[in-house]
Amino acid sequence: MRMDNQEESRNVEDVRGSGFRPAHGIGLGTVAVALIAGWIFGVNPLTVLGLLSGGSAPSVQSVPDSNAPPPPAGDAQAQFVSQVLRSTEVVWTRAFMEVGRTYEEPKLVLFRDAYPTACGLGEAAAGPFYCPNDRHVYLDLTFFDLMTQQLGAPGQFAHAYVVGHEVGHHVQNLLGVLGDDPSARGQTGAGGRSVRVELQADCFAGVWANRSQQEQGWRLESGDIESALNAASQIGDDTLQRRSQGTVVPDSFTHGTSAQRVEWFKRGFQAGRIDACDTFGAGRL
């Protein structure tokens, strides 16, 4: 994808130099177990990291004052993320206006290894995540290396899809989806609420991709959509389960199958509308 000269967001905070480090170490084995538990078995990866490291499940942390600086000039990867975030801000501001609502922009925090959040201790091993309590997206840029080297999902647009998906959770938060029944969000299974929440975020990422290139002038290049669809496919519950344990257990799904994630991203991309993403009224997924 080409985002030459695109505007950058003012809502990116860089805490990579904050010096914060967790009290315990995190090895690659811990990372793998946490990711598998979070993506497959419906267990909060932050909880798994605490238990595997000999601690208790993390509670809400004391969050530092929000005076973090923007990323430094010349950081190409951070600049790209900032441009993608800005494009989501423009798209969702207009999309919300169309339905008579006001969009409130989220913050995106770049961190390294671990950082305290209003949802608990955020650790890179959990992957990118959205915290509804402080309305921040948290991202360790090394996750993009993981996507390329271990998950088989390379490409800039695949990386942009990740940002679009997490911002999709912020859209859900503003629309009241995440707050409808907090106790039900963790309900797993092929047609459970957790899967519907994640598939809707995939669909919202598709809505952003459709509208952003039309409204802001950046263009998709050959293979971009395929890279996003591949990323969605590589992190489907069935693909991750098959890769890790050799079998598929639909009752433990939290994010949806590869085919479902691809399908709902495509629905959002083809329609470009919020109302195309009603995973909760879709009956069978």
CSV table of C-alpha atoms in Angstrom, one decimal:
chain,number,residue,atom,x,y,z
A,1,MET,CA,0.0,0.0,0.0
A,2,ARG,CA,1.2,3.5,-0.7
A,3,MET,CA,0.6,6.2,1.9
A,4,ASP,CA,3.1,8.7,0.6
A,5,ASN,CA,2.7,12.1,2.2
A,6,GLN,CA,-0.4,11.0,4.1
A,7,GLU,CA,-1.2,13.0,7.3
A,8,GLU,CA,-0.1,11.5,10.6
A,9,SER,CA,-2.2,11.2,13.7
A,10,ARG,CA,-1.6,13.3,16.8
A,11,ASN,CA,-2.8,10.5,19.0
A,12,VAL,CA,0.2,8.2,18.9
A,13,GLU,CA,2.2,8.0,22.2
A,14,ASP,CA,5.6,6.5,22.4
A,15,VAL,CA,6.5,5.0,25.7
A,16,ARG,CA,9.2,2.6,24.4
A,17,GLY,CA,11.8,4.7,26.2
A,18,SER,CA,9.9,4.8,29.5
A,19,GLY,CA,12.2,2.3,31.2
A,20,PHE,CA,9.2,0.3,32.5
A,21,ARG,CA,10.0,-3.4,32.8
A,22,PRO,CA,7.9,-6.2,34.3
A,23,ALA,CA,9.2,-7.8,37.5
A,24,HIS,CA,9.5,-11.2,35.7
A,25,GLY,CA,11.2,-12.3,32.5
A,26,ILE,CA,9.3,-13.4,29.4
A,27,GLY,CA,10.8,-16.1,27.2
A,28,LEU,CA,9.7,-17.2,23.7
A,29,GLY,CA,8.0,-20.3,25.2
A,30,THR,CA,5.9,-18.1,27.4
A,31,VAL,CA,5.0,-15.9,24.4
A,32,ALA,CA,3.9,-18.9,22.4
A,33,VAL,CA,1.7,-20.3,25.3
A,34,ALA,CA,0.2,-16.9,26.0
A,35,LEU,CA,-0.7,-16.3,22.3
A,36,ILE,CA,-2.2,-19.8,21.9
A,37,ALA,CA,-4.2,-19.5,25.2
A,38,GLY,CA,-5.6,-16.1,24.2
A,39,TRP,CA,-6.3,-16.8,20.6
A,40,ILE,CA,-7.6,-20.4,20.9
A,41,PHE,CA,-8.8,-21.2,24.4
A,42,GLY,CA,-10.4,-17.9,25.4
A,43,VAL,CA,-8.0,-17.2,28.2
A,44,ASN,CA,-6.8,-13.7,28.7
A,45,PRO,CA,-3.1,-13.8,27.6
A,46,LEU,CA,-2.2,-11.2,30.3
A,47,THR,CA,-3.5,-13.7,32.9
A,48,VAL,CA,-1.5,-16.5,31.4
A,49,LEU,CA,1.7,-14.4,31.4
A,50,GLY,CA,1.2,-13.7,35.1
A,51,LEU,CA,0.7,-17.3,36.0
A,52,LEU,CA,3.5,-18.7,33.9
A,53,SER,CA,5.9,-16.2,35.4
A,54,GLY,CA,5.1,-17.2,38.9
A,55,GLY,CA,2.8,-14.2,39.7
A,56,SER,CA,-0.9,-13.9,40.1
A,57,ALA,CA,-3.3,-12.7,37.5
A,58,PRO,CA,-2.7,-9.0,36.9
A,59,SER,CA,-5.1,-6.5,38.3
A,60,VAL,CA,-5.8,-3.0,37.1
A,61,GLN,CA,-2.5,-1.1,37.1
A,62,SER,CA,-1.6,2.3,38.2
A,63,VAL,CA,-1.5,4.0,34.8
A,64,PRO,CA,1.2,6.6,34.3
A,65,ASP,CA,0.2,10.2,33.4
A,66,SER,CA,-0.5,10.6,29.7
A,67,ASN,CA,2.4,12.9,28.8
A,68,ALA,CA,4.2,10.5,26.5
A,69,PRO,CA,5.9,12.1,23.5
A,70,PRO,CA,5.1,11.2,19.9
A,71,PRO,CA,7.4,8.8,18.0
A,72,PRO,CA,10.7,10.3,16.9
A,73,ALA,CA,11.1,11.6,13.3
A,74,GLY,CA,12.7,9.1,11.0
A,75,ASP,CA,11.0,6.0,12.6
A,76,ALA,CA,9.5,4.7,9.4
A,77,GLN,CA,7.4,1.9,11.1
A,78,ALA,CA,6.0,4.2,13.7
A,79,GLN,CA,5.2,6.8,11.0
A,80,PHE,CA,3.3,4.2,9.0
A,81,VAL,CA,1.2,3.2,12.1
A,82,SER,CA,0.6,6.9,12.7
A,83,GLN,CA,-0.6,7.4,9.1
A,84,VAL,CA,-2.9,4.3,9.4
A,85,LEU,CA,-4.3,5.6,12.7
A,86,ARG,CA,-5.0,9.0,11.1
A,87,SER,CA,-6.8,7.4,8.3
A,88,THR,CA,-9.1,5.5,10.7
A,89,GLU,CA,-9.8,8.8,12.5
A,90,VAL,CA,-11.0,10.5,9.3
A,91,VAL,CA,-13.0,7.5,8.1
A,92,TRP,CA,-14.8,6.8,11.4
A,93,THR,CA,-15.5,10.5,12.1
A,94,ARG,CA,-17.4,10.7,8.8
A,95,ALA,CA,-19.0,7.3,9.2
A,96,PHE,CA,-20.3,8.3,12.6
A,97,MET,CA,-21.6,11.6,11.3
A,98,GLU,CA,-23.6,9.7,8.7
A,99,VAL,CA,-25.5,7.9,11.4
A,100,GLY,CA,-25.9,10.9,13.6
A,101,ARG,CA,-23.2,10.1,16.1
A,102,THR,CA,-19.9,11.7,17.2
A,103,TYR,CA,-16.6,9.8,16.9
A,104,GLU,CA,-14.1,10.1,19.7
A,105,GLU,CA,-10.6,9.3,18.6
A,106,PRO,CA,-8.6,6.7,20.6
A,107,LYS,CA,-5.0,6.9,21.6
A,108,LEU,CA,-2.5,4.4,20.2
A,109,VAL,CA,0.4,3.6,22.6
A,110,LEU,CA,3.7,2.2,21.2
A,111,PHE,CA,5.4,0.2,24.0
A,112,ARG,CA,8.2,-2.3,24.3
A,113,ASP,CA,7.9,-5.6,26.2
A,114,ALA,CA,5.4,-4.4,28.9
A,115,TYR,CA,3.5,-1.4,30.1
A,116,PRO,CA,0.8,-0.7,32.7
A,117,THR,CA,-2.7,-0.1,31.3
A,118,ALA,CA,-6.2,0.5,32.7
A,119,CYS,CA,-7.0,-3.1,31.8
A,120,GLY,CA,-4.0,-4.6,33.5
A,121,LEU,CA,-0.3,-5.1,32.7
A,122,GLY,CA,0.0,-5.0,28.9
A,123,GLU,CA,2.7,-7.3,27.6
A,124,ALA,CA,4.0,-7.7,24.1
A,125,ALA,CA,3.4,-11.5,24.2
A,126,ALA,CA,-0.3,-10.9,24.3
A,127,GLY,CA,-0.2,-9.2,20.9
A,128,PRO,CA,-1.8,-5.9,20.1
A,129,PHE,CA,-4.9,-5.1,22.1
A,130,TYR,CA,-7.6,-2.5,22.8
A,131,CYS,CA,-8.4,-1.5,26.4
A,132,PRO,CA,-11.9,-0.2,26.7
A,133,ASN,CA,-11.3,1.2,30.1
A,134,ASP,CA,-8.9,3.9,28.9
A,135,ARG,CA,-9.9,3.8,25.1
A,136,HIS,CA,-6.3,3.1,24.1
A,137,VAL,CA,-4.9,0.7,21.5
A,138,TYR,CA,-1.6,-0.8,22.6
A,139,LEU,CA,1.0,-2.1,20.2
A,140,ASP,CA,4.5,-3.4,20.4
A,141,LEU,CA,5.9,-3.0,16.8
A,142,THR,CA,7.8,-6.3,17.1
A,143,PHE,CA,4.4,-8.0,16.6
A,144,PHE,CA,4.8,-7.2,12.9
A,145,ASP,CA,8.0,-9.2,12.9
A,146,LEU,CA,6.1,-12.1,14.5
A,147,MET,CA,3.4,-11.8,11.8
A,148,THR,CA,6.0,-12.1,9.1
A,149,GLN,CA,8.4,-14.7,10.5
A,150,GLN,CA,6.1,-17.0,12.5
A,151,LEU,CA,2.5,-16.5,11.5
A,152,GLY,CA,3.1,-16.3,7.7
A,153,ALA,CA,1.4,-12.9,7.3
A,154,PRO,CA,3.8,-10.4,5.9
A,155,GLY,CA,3.1,-7.1,4.1
A,156,GLN,CA,2.3,-3.5,5.1
A,157,PHE,CA,-1.4,-3.9,4.5
A,158,ALA,CA,-1.5,-6.9,6.7
A,159,HIS,CA,0.0,-4.7,9.4
A,160,ALA,CA,-2.5,-2.0,8.7
A,161,TYR,CA,-5.3,-4.6,9.0
A,162,VAL,CA,-4.1,-5.3,12.6
A,163,VAL,CA,-4.4,-1.6,13.5
A,164,GLY,CA,-7.8,-1.4,11.7
A,165,HIS,CA,-9.0,-4.4,13.7
A,166,GLU,CA,-8.0,-3.0,17.1
A,167,VAL,CA,-9.6,0.4,16.2
A,168,GLY,CA,-12.6,-1.7,15.2
A,169,HIS,CA,-12.9,-2.7,18.9
A,170,HIS,CA,-12.9,1.0,19.8
A,171,VAL,CA,-15.7,1.6,17.4
A,172,GLN,CA,-17.6,-1.2,19.1
A,173,ASN,CA,-16.9,0.4,22.5
A,174,LEU,CA,-18.4,3.7,21.3
A,175,LEU,CA,-21.4,1.9,19.8
A,176,GLY,CA,-22.0,0.1,23.1
A,177,VAL,CA,-21.2,-3.3,21.8
A,178,LEU,CA,-18.5,-4.1,24.3
A,179,GLY,CA,-20.6,-2.8,27.2
A,180,ASP,CA,-23.8,-4.6,26.4
A,181,ASP,CA,-23.0,-7.5,28.6
A,182,PRO,CA,-19.4,-7.5,29.9
A,183,SER,CA,-19.7,-10.9,31.4
A,184,ALA,CA,-20.7,-12.4,28.1
A,185,ARG,CA,-17.8,-11.2,26.0
A,186,GLY,CA,-15.7,-14.1,27.0
A,187,GLN,CA,-18.3,-16.7,26.0
A,188,THR,CA,-16.5,-19.0,23.6
A,189,GLY,CA,-17.6,-21.4,20.9
A,190,ALA,CA,-18.1,-21.2,17.2
A,191,GLY,CA,-21.2,-19.0,17.5
A,192,GLY,CA,-20.4,-17.4,20.8
A,193,ARG,CA,-20.4,-13.7,21.7
A,194,SER,CA,-16.6,-13.6,21.7
A,195,VAL,CA,-16.4,-14.8,18.1
A,196,ARG,CA,-19.1,-12.3,17.0
A,197,VAL,CA,-17.2,-9.5,18.7
A,198,GLU,CA,-14.0,-10.3,16.9
A,199,LEU,CA,-15.6,-10.9,13.5
A,200,GLN,CA,-17.3,-7.6,13.8
A,201,ALA,CA,-14.0,-5.9,14.4
A,202,ASP,CA,-12.7,-7.7,11.3
A,203,CYS,CA,-15.6,-6.3,9.4
A,204,PHE,CA,-15.0,-2.8,10.7
A,205,ALA,CA,-11.4,-3.1,9.5
A,206,GLY,CA,-12.8,-3.9,6.0
A,207,VAL,CA,-15.1,-0.8,6.2
A,208,TRP,CA,-12.0,1.3,7.1
A,209,ALA,CA,-10.0,-0.1,4.2
A,210,ASN,CA,-12.8,0.6,1.7
A,211,ARG,CA,-13.5,4.1,2.7
A,212,SER,CA,-10.0,5.2,3.5
A,213,GLN,CA,-8.6,4.6,0.0
A,214,GLN,CA,-11.6,6.4,-1.5
A,215,GLU,CA,-11.7,9.3,0.8
A,216,GLN,CA,-8.0,10.0,1.4
A,217,GLY,CA,-6.3,9.1,-1.8
A,218,TRP,CA,-3.9,6.4,-0.7
A,219,ARG,CA,-4.0,3.5,-3.0
A,220,LEU,CA,-4.0,-0.3,-2.7
A,221,GLU,CA,-1.4,-2.1,-4.7
A,222,SER,CA,-1.5,-5.5,-6.3
A,223,GLY,CA,-1.6,-8.1,-3.5
A,224,ASP,CA,-2.6,-5.8,-0.7
A,225,ILE,CA,-6.1,-7.2,-0.1
A,226,GLU,CA,-4.7,-10.7,-0.5
A,227,SER,CA,-2.2,-9.9,2.3
A,228,ALA,CA,-4.9,-8.7,4.6
A,229,LEU,CA,-7.1,-11.7,3.8
A,230,ASN,CA,-4.1,-13.9,4.4
A,231,ALA,CA,-3.4,-12.3,7.8
A,232,ALA,CA,-7.1,-12.9,8.8
A,233,SER,CA,-6.8,-16.5,7.6
A,234,GLN,CA,-3.5,-17.2,9.5
A,235,ILE,CA,-5.0,-16.1,12.8
A,236,GLY,CA,-8.2,-17.9,12.5
A,237,ASP,CA,-9.0,-20.2,15.5
A,238,ASP,CA,-9.0,-23.3,13.4
A,239,THR,CA,-5.7,-22.6,11.7
A,240,LEU,CA,-4.0,-21.8,15.0
A,241,GLN,CA,-5.4,-24.8,16.7
A,242,ARG,CA,-4.4,-27.1,13.8
A,243,ARG,CA,-0.9,-25.6,13.8
A,244,SER,CA,-0.5,-26.0,17.6
A,245,GLN,CA,-2.3,-29.2,18.5
A,246,GLY,CA,-3.2,-30.9,15.2
A,247,THR,CA,-6.9,-30.8,15.8
A,248,VAL,CA,-9.7,-28.3,15.8
A,249,VAL,CA,-12.0,-27.7,18.8
A,250,PRO,CA,-14.9,-25.4,17.7
A,251,ASP,CA,-16.3,-25.2,21.3
A,252,SER,CA,-13.1,-23.3,22.3
A,253,PHE,CA,-13.2,-20.7,19.4
A,254,THR,CA,-12.8,-17.1,20.5
A,255,HIS,CA,-12.1,-15.3,17.2
A,256,GLY,CA,-13.7,-17.3,14.4
A,257,THR,CA,-12.4,-19.6,11.7
A,258,SER,CA,-10.0,-18.5,9.0
A,259,ALA,CA,-12.9,-18.6,6.5
A,260,GLN,CA,-15.1,-16.5,8.8
A,261,ARG,CA,-12.5,-13.9,9.4
A,262,VAL,CA,-11.8,-13.5,5.7
A,263,GLU,CA,-15.6,-13.4,5.0
A,264,TRP,CA,-16.4,-10.7,7.5
A,265,PHE,CA,-13.4,-8.5,6.4
A,266,LYS,CA,-14.6,-8.9,2.8
A,267,ARG,CA,-18.2,-7.9,3.8
A,268,GLY,CA,-17.0,-4.7,5.4
A,269,PHE,CA,-14.6,-3.9,2.5
A,270,GLN,CA,-17.2,-4.5,-0.1
A,271,ALA,CA,-20.0,-2.5,1.6
A,272,GLY,CA,-18.1,0.2,3.4
A,273,ARG,CA,-20.9,0.7,5.9
A,274,ILE,CA,-21.3,0.1,9.6
A,275,ASP,CA,-24.6,-1.7,9.2
A,276,ALA,CA,-23.0,-4.4,7.0
A,277,CYS,CA,-21.2,-5.6,10.1
A,278,ASP,CA,-24.0,-6.9,12.3
A,279,THR,CA,-22.5,-10.2,13.3
A,280,PHE,CA,-24.9,-10.4,16.2
A,281,GLY,CA,-28.0,-10.5,14.0
A,282,ALA,CA,-26.4,-12.8,11.5
A,283,GLY,CA,-27.8,-16.1,13.0
A,284,ARG,CA,-25.4,-18.8,11.9
A,285,LEU,CA,-21.9,-17.4,11.2
